[in-house]
Amino acid sequence: MVLVGTLIFFTLSSIVKPAEPVDQRPNILIILADDLGWSDISPYGGEIVTPNLHELADNGLRFTQFHNTSKCFPSRASLLTGLYAQQVGMSESPNSYLKNSVTLAEVLKSAGYSTYMVGKHHGLENPFERGFDRYFGLRDGATNHFNPGLPRQGEAVPAQKRPGERMWCIDRDCMRPYTPTSSNFYSTDTYTDKALEYLKTHEDSKTPFFLYISYQAPHDPLQAWPSDIAKYQGHYKDIGYENTAKARYERQKKLGLINHTFILPEPDYQPWKTLSSSDRLIEGQKMAVYAAMVDRMDYNIGRVVSELKSKDQLENTLILFASDNGASAEVVEIGNGEIGAIDRWTSLGRNWASVSNTPFRYYKNHSYQGGINTPLIAHWPKVIFDGGRVTEYVGHFIDIMATVVDISNANYPQKFNDQHIPRYEGNSLLSVFTGEKENRIEPLFWEWRTGKAVRVGNWKLVSSASEDLNKDGEWELYDMLVDKTETTDLALKFPTVVKALVQTYETWWLRVKPKKSLDQNIRR
């Protein structure tokens, strides 16, 4: 019997293989909105219905001082590389390639992650060639949400900035134009459909995944499904700019998102009562469509979260939600269709953009907080235990690469494609997620065509260009410990602080300055 038992044991041992070790590294999901204002979503005080983002915030972490670059393509470059846009050739024009850098996808792919991207890229390269296993989306800037291509039979001509010129990529194949065959195409829905397709094909994989969903919404053109617009029809016409902004500010205080250091500045929008009744109708409709776009984005985020829940993957997935810059005051008007329809391109405009960025001043393209401060929600139940917490940690998109390298145990290379590359500039946010760290020591910098800034500790030095963009504006100094909305300029009171911060900025600028600027004297 002993001999028989021994034979059975060895026979079974040769058949039953030991279980493969489970990869405990987290999945990583980054969701980026386009031109979303700081107060537009409900966890940041907005009245727009965004229950899925609110649930992520209630069970995660909200940042009140996290930053982008104030402009679409430099922000995306910093997020993907962990470097300032100036270092990777993406600080002056989107008609450029990411240089001297590796992307999040390239780093994670080398660490064994499966990598997927859907949505807007805003550069010359195809993301499929920069580390993503799968890619579907708009390689360029902005386009029609219902049809980025040529007119379809029986359909109104889609309003376009550059008809037929926008590049679209599906994996390695890029095309210009891309005309969807389905009349159900809508950018936010279609990107999510494709993201879910990628997740379903990944579900049997033993590797963790990195998924980057880069929505076009709510960037203009303001376009949304009629059923979504109907939810907000007439709401803003009756309330106007002032009441919307004040209500958001009060909700922010009740949510514990802001305190007395977030002083509500003087309004940068027209008094609603000065608008004619026809202008109120137009402005109300613009905001109703904008709200519908944000609402639809939240619904689709909920679809992705539900998929992760159904696969028991939500617990160990880091989800980061942010915007690439503040709400936009830029205005483009094309077409004669109704606001919100396929044949009309219209924009939110300065007044509503100012409301969207409540309580901050200014908007996209500026280095004031209204241009650079993004709502950032971090959700990772396995690590962020005290859900609903608010942090004042001062962060920047350059921190995303450092965080990803930290939590994935990936190796950040010294060389890529036989070229030496700089090490990422940011700091890992892992200790912020766990509540161990709340202060940043290292300085942060901004430079974009209409502004520049430096933040060291609680001091922020900021300047906005004059109308002559080759001439800098005056430096302004703010104490962000007590004045996070930049209402009181202290430059004249603390000239030595200004001098020291200017030197810090100039030293950084000489280090990262685009090479062609050395010859062409492009403004700092």
Tab-separated table of N, CA, C and O in Angstrom, residues 438-500:
chain	number	residue	atom	x	y	z
A	438	GLU	N	1.611	65.540	2.492
A	438	GLU	CA	0.677	66.580	2.110
A	438	GLU	C	1.365	67.835	1.583
A	438	GLU	O	0.688	68.769	1.146
A	439	ASN	N	2.683	67.884	1.608
A	439	ASN	CA	3.393	69.088	1.197
A	439	ASN	C	4.402	68.789	0.097
A	439	ASN	O	5.028	67.727	0.091
A	440	ARG	N	4.575	69.736	-0.804
A	440	ARG	CA	5.566	69.603	-1.864
A	440	ARG	C	6.696	70.586	-1.612
A	440	ARG	O	6.466	71.772	-1.355
A	441	ILE	N	7.916	70.113	-1.720
A	441	ILE	CA	9.096	70.964	-1.526
A	441	ILE	C	9.587	71.530	-2.851
A	441	ILE	O	9.949	72.695	-2.951
A	442	GLU	N	9.591	70.686	-3.893
A	442	GLU	CA	10.164	71.069	-5.177
A	442	GLU	C	9.302	72.121	-5.881
A	442	GLU	O	8.074	72.093	-5.798
A	443	PRO	N	9.913	73.046	-6.625
A	443	PRO	CA	9.143	74.058	-7.368
A	443	PRO	C	8.438	73.461	-8.578
A	443	PRO	O	8.823	72.399	-9.086
A	444	LEU	N	7.408	74.131	-9.022
A	444	LEU	CA	6.689	73.776	-10.243
A	444	LEU	C	6.678	74.985	-11.175
A	444	LEU	O	6.684	76.142	-10.711
A	445	PHE	N	6.604	74.715	-12.485
A	445	PHE	CA	6.731	75.791	-13.470
A	445	PHE	C	5.668	75.663	-14.561
A	445	PHE	O	5.212	74.565	-14.882
A	446	TRP	N	5.322	76.821	-15.131
A	446	TRP	CA	4.399	76.874	-16.260
A	446	TRP	C	4.896	77.904	-17.262
A	446	TRP	O	5.435	78.950	-16.883
A	447	GLU	N	4.717	77.609	-18.527
A	447	GLU	CA	4.988	78.579	-19.587
A	447	GLU	C	4.167	78.202	-20.796
A	447	GLU	O	4.256	77.090	-21.307
A	448	TRP	N	3.298	79.084	-21.188
A	448	TRP	CA	2.543	78.917	-22.413
A	448	TRP	C	2.351	80.303	-23.002
A	448	TRP	O	2.486	81.306	-22.296
A	449	ARG	N	2.035	80.387	-24.220
A	449	ARG	CA	2.058	81.613	-25.007
A	449	ARG	C	1.506	82.839	-24.288
A	449	ARG	O	2.027	83.943	-24.426
A	450	THR	N	0.456	82.672	-23.508
A	450	THR	CA	-0.157	83.833	-22.868
A	450	THR	C	0.191	83.964	-21.384
A	450	THR	O	-0.380	84.807	-20.698
A	451	GLY	N	1.088	83.153	-20.877
A	451	GLY	CA	1.400	83.283	-19.464
A	451	GLY	C	2.554	82.426	-19.018
A	451	GLY	O	3.038	81.557	-19.751
A	452	LYS	N	3.017	82.677	-17.790
A	452	LYS	CA	4.087	81.897	-17.185
A	452	LYS	C	3.933	82.010	-15.676
A	452	LYS	O	3.329	82.955	-15.153
A	453	ALA	N	4.483	81.034	-14.962
A	453	ALA	CA	4.354	81.034	-13.504
A	453	ALA	C	5.374	80.091	-12.891
A	453	ALA	O	5.893	79.184	-13.551
A	454	VAL	N	5.630	80.312	-11.589
A	454	VAL	CA	6.447	79.407	-10.796
A	454	VAL	C	5.808	79.320	-9.421
A	454	VAL	O	5.330	80.316	-8.878
A	455	ARG	N	5.798	78.123	-8.867
A	455	ARG	CA	5.235	77.897	-7.528
A	455	ARG	C	6.304	77.248	-6.674
A	455	ARG	O	6.847	76.183	-7.009
A	456	VAL	N	6.663	77.895	-5.561
A	456	VAL	CA	7.610	77.347	-4.597
A	456	VAL	C	6.969	77.454	-3.222
A	456	VAL	O	6.740	78.559	-2.718
A	457	GLY	N	6.663	76.314	-2.619
A	457	GLY	CA	5.982	76.340	-1.331
A	457	GLY	C	4.634	77.024	-1.478
A	457	GLY	O	3.821	76.669	-2.326
A	458	ASN	N	4.387	78.023	-0.642
A	458	ASN	CA	3.118	78.744	-0.700
A	458	ASN	C	3.145	79.955	-1.617
A	458	ASN	O	2.116	80.602	-1.823
A	459	TRP	N	4.320	80.273	-2.166
A	459	TRP	CA	4.426	81.431	-3.045
A	459	TRP	C	4.188	81.042	-4.500
A	459	TRP	O	4.724	80.052	-4.989
A	460	LYS	N	3.385	81.851	-5.177
A	460	LYS	CA	3.215	81.680	-6.628
A	460	LYS	C	3.467	83.015	-7.315
A	460	LYS	O	2.848	84.034	-6.982
A	461	LEU	N	4.375	82.991	-8.282
A	461	LEU	CA	4.671	84.148	-9.109
A	461	LEU	C	4.070	83.885	-10.483
A	461	LEU	O	4.324	82.831	-11.081
A	462	VAL	N	3.271	84.819	-10.989
A	462	VAL	CA	2.558	84.571	-12.245
A	462	VAL	C	2.533	85.837	-13.082
A	462	VAL	O	2.527	86.961	-12.559
A	463	SER	N	2.555	85.650	-14.385
A	463	SER	CA	2.511	86.771	-15.311
A	463	SER	C	1.645	86.399	-16.495
A	463	SER	O	1.639	85.250	-16.936
A	464	SER	N	0.929	87.361	-17.024
A	464	SER	CA	0.132	87.159	-18.228
A	464	SER	C	0.636	88.113	-19.297
A	464	SER	O	0.905	89.288	-19.020
A	465	ALA	N	0.781	87.607	-20.526
A	465	ALA	CA	1.312	88.417	-21.609
A	465	ALA	C	0.374	89.565	-21.953
A	465	ALA	O	-0.839	89.484	-21.778
A	466	SER	N	0.963	90.624	-22.459
A	466	SER	CA	0.164	91.721	-22.985
A	466	SER	C	-0.387	91.297	-24.340
A	466	SER	O	-0.138	90.187	-24.815
A	467	GLU	N	-1.141	92.173	-24.975
A	467	GLU	CA	-1.698	91.828	-26.283
A	467	GLU	C	-0.591	91.547	-27.289
A	467	GLU	O	-0.775	90.769	-28.219
A	468	ASP	N	0.547	92.213	-27.127
A	468	ASP	CA	1.720	91.880	-27.933
A	468	ASP	C	2.365	90.673	-27.285
A	468	ASP	O	3.029	90.776	-26.263
A	469	LEU	N	2.167	89.488	-27.852
A	469	LEU	CA	2.571	88.256	-27.185
A	469	LEU	C	4.081	88.104	-27.067
A	469	LEU	O	4.564	87.198	-26.405
A	470	ASN	N	4.827	88.970	-27.697
A	470	ASN	CA	6.284	88.922	-27.556
A	470	ASN	C	6.771	89.799	-26.407
A	470	ASN	O	7.966	89.949	-26.192
A	471	LYS	N	5.835	90.373	-25.694
A	471	LYS	CA	6.188	91.228	-24.564
A	471	LYS	C	5.543	90.693	-23.304
A	471	LYS	O	4.324	90.503	-23.239
A	472	ASP	N	6.349	90.411	-22.296
A	472	ASP	CA	5.823	89.846	-21.049
A	472	ASP	C	5.017	90.863	-20.262
A	472	ASP	O	5.272	92.067	-20.313
A	473	GLY	N	4.057	90.347	-19.490
A	473	GLY	CA	3.349	91.187	-18.556
A	473	GLY	C	4.141	91.315	-17.259
A	473	GLY	O	5.206	90.716	-17.089
A	474	GLU	N	3.637	92.093	-16.342
A	474	GLU	CA	4.308	92.271	-15.056
A	474	GLU	C	4.115	91.037	-14.187
A	474	GLU	O	3.082	90.371	-14.240
A	475	TRP	N	5.119	90.749	-13.377
A	475	TRP	CA	5.007	89.639	-12.430
A	475	TRP	C	4.050	90.018	-11.308
A	475	TRP	O	4.070	91.150	-10.804
A	476	GLU	N	3.239	89.073	-10.888
A	476	GLU	CA	2.363	89.226	-9.733
A	476	GLU	C	2.701	88.126	-8.735
A	476	GLU	O	3.040	87.001	-9.129
A	477	LEU	N	2.587	88.427	-7.447
A	477	LEU	CA	2.956	87.485	-6.390
A	477	LEU	C	1.747	87.194	-5.506
A	477	LEU	O	1.063	88.117	-5.049
A	478	TYR	N	1.515	85.918	-5.245
A	478	TYR	CA	0.389	85.522	-4.396
A	478	TYR	C	0.828	84.530	-3.334
A	478	TYR	O	1.654	83.642	-3.605
A	479	ASP	N	0.272	84.693	-2.143
A	479	ASP	CA	0.498	83.769	-1.041
A	479	ASP	C	-0.624	82.724	-1.084
A	479	ASP	O	-1.744	82.977	-0.631
A	480	MET	N	-0.305	81.557	-1.642
A	480	MET	CA	-1.323	80.542	-1.869
A	480	MET	C	-1.754	79.833	-0.591
A	480	MET	O	-2.704	79.050	-0.615
A	481	LEU	N	-1.098	80.110	0.523
A	481	LEU	CA	-1.539	79.542	1.795
A	481	LEU	C	-2.860	80.163	2.219
A	481	LEU	O	-3.744	79.479	2.746
A	482	VAL	N	-3.014	81.466	1.958
A	482	VAL	CA	-4.202	82.190	2.412
A	482	VAL	C	-5.026	82.771	1.276
A	482	VAL	O	-6.104	83.317	1.504
A	483	ASP	N	-4.526	82.641	0.046
A	483	ASP	CA	-5.184	83.287	-1.095
A	483	ASP	C	-5.072	82.386	-2.332
A	483	ASP	O	-4.385	82.695	-3.291
A	484	LYS	N	-5.786	81.269	-2.289
A	484	LYS	CA	-5.661	80.276	-3.363
A	484	LYS	C	-6.352	80.685	-4.654
A	484	LYS	O	-6.208	80.016	-5.678
A	485	THR	N	-7.090	81.783	-4.618
A	485	THR	CA	-7.759	82.253	-5.833
A	485	THR	C	-7.109	83.513	-6.401
A	485	THR	O	-7.668	84.157	-7.281
A	486	GLU	N	-5.959	83.875	-5.871
A	486	GLU	CA	-5.123	84.944	-6.439
A	486	GLU	C	-5.868	86.280	-6.520
A	486	GLU	O	-6.024	86.872	-7.580
A	487	THR	N	-6.285	86.766	-5.375
A	487	THR	CA	-7.034	88.031	-5.337
A	487	THR	C	-6.196	89.217	-4.888
A	487	THR	O	-6.557	90.356	-5.167
A	488	THR	N	-5.070	88.971	-4.189
A	488	THR	CA	-4.275	90.067	-3.631
A	488	THR	C	-2.822	89.940	-4.071
A	488	THR	O	-2.081	89.067	-3.597
A	489	ASP	N	-2.399	90.831	-4.962
A	489	ASP	CA	-1.041	90.827	-5.490
A	489	ASP	C	-0.087	91.424	-4.451
A	489	ASP	O	-0.255	92.570	-4.011
A	490	LEU	N	0.924	90.640	-4.049
A	490	LEU	CA	1.868	91.071	-3.013
A	490	LEU	C	3.246	91.412	-3.575
A	490	LEU	O	4.216	91.524	-2.827
A	491	ALA	N	3.350	91.604	-4.885
A	491	ALA	CA	4.653	91.813	-5.516
A	491	ALA	C	5.369	93.047	-4.969
A	491	ALA	O	6.588	93.009	-4.715
A	492	LEU	N	4.657	94.132	-4.784
A	492	LEU	CA	5.295	95.350	-4.280
A	492	LEU	C	5.676	95.229	-2.804
A	492	LEU	O	6.641	95.839	-2.343
A	493	LYS	N	4.950	94.419	-2.076
A	493	LYS	CA	5.203	94.258	-0.641
A	493	LYS	C	6.395	93.358	-0.369
A	493	LYS	O	7.100	93.530	0.636
A	494	PHE	N	6.651	92.394	-1.252
A	494	PHE	CA	7.740	91.437	-1.035
A	494	PHE	C	8.661	91.368	-2.261
A	494	PHE	O	8.721	90.351	-2.956
A	495	PRO	N	9.385	92.440	-2.547
A	495	PRO	CA	10.241	92.467	-3.739
A	495	PRO	C	11.361	91.434	-3.698
A	495	PRO	O	11.775	90.931	-4.746
A	496	THR	N	11.860	91.099	-2.508
A	496	THR	CA	12.946	90.111	-2.439
A	496	THR	C	12.437	88.718	-2.788
A	496	THR	O	13.165	87.914	-3.386
A	497	VAL	N	11.189	88.434	-2.425
A	497	VAL	CA	10.591	87.148	-2.796
A	497	VAL	C	10.423	87.087	-4.312
A	497	VAL	O	10.723	86.068	-4.953
A	498	VAL	N	9.946	88.178	-4.895
A	498	VAL	CA	9.783	88.237	-6.348
A	498	VAL	C	11.118	88.003	-7.042
A	498	VAL	O	11.209	87.202	-7.978
A	499	LYS	N	12.144	88.659	-6.581
A	499	LYS	CA	13.469	88.531	-7.194
A	499	LYS	C	13.962	87.086	-7.129
A	499	LYS	O	14.486	86.544	-8.119
A	500	ALA	N	13.782	86.445	-5.980
A	500	ALA	CA	14.242	85.063	-5.821
A	500	ALA	C	13.462	84.118	-6.727
A	500	ALA	O	14.030	83.208	-7.352
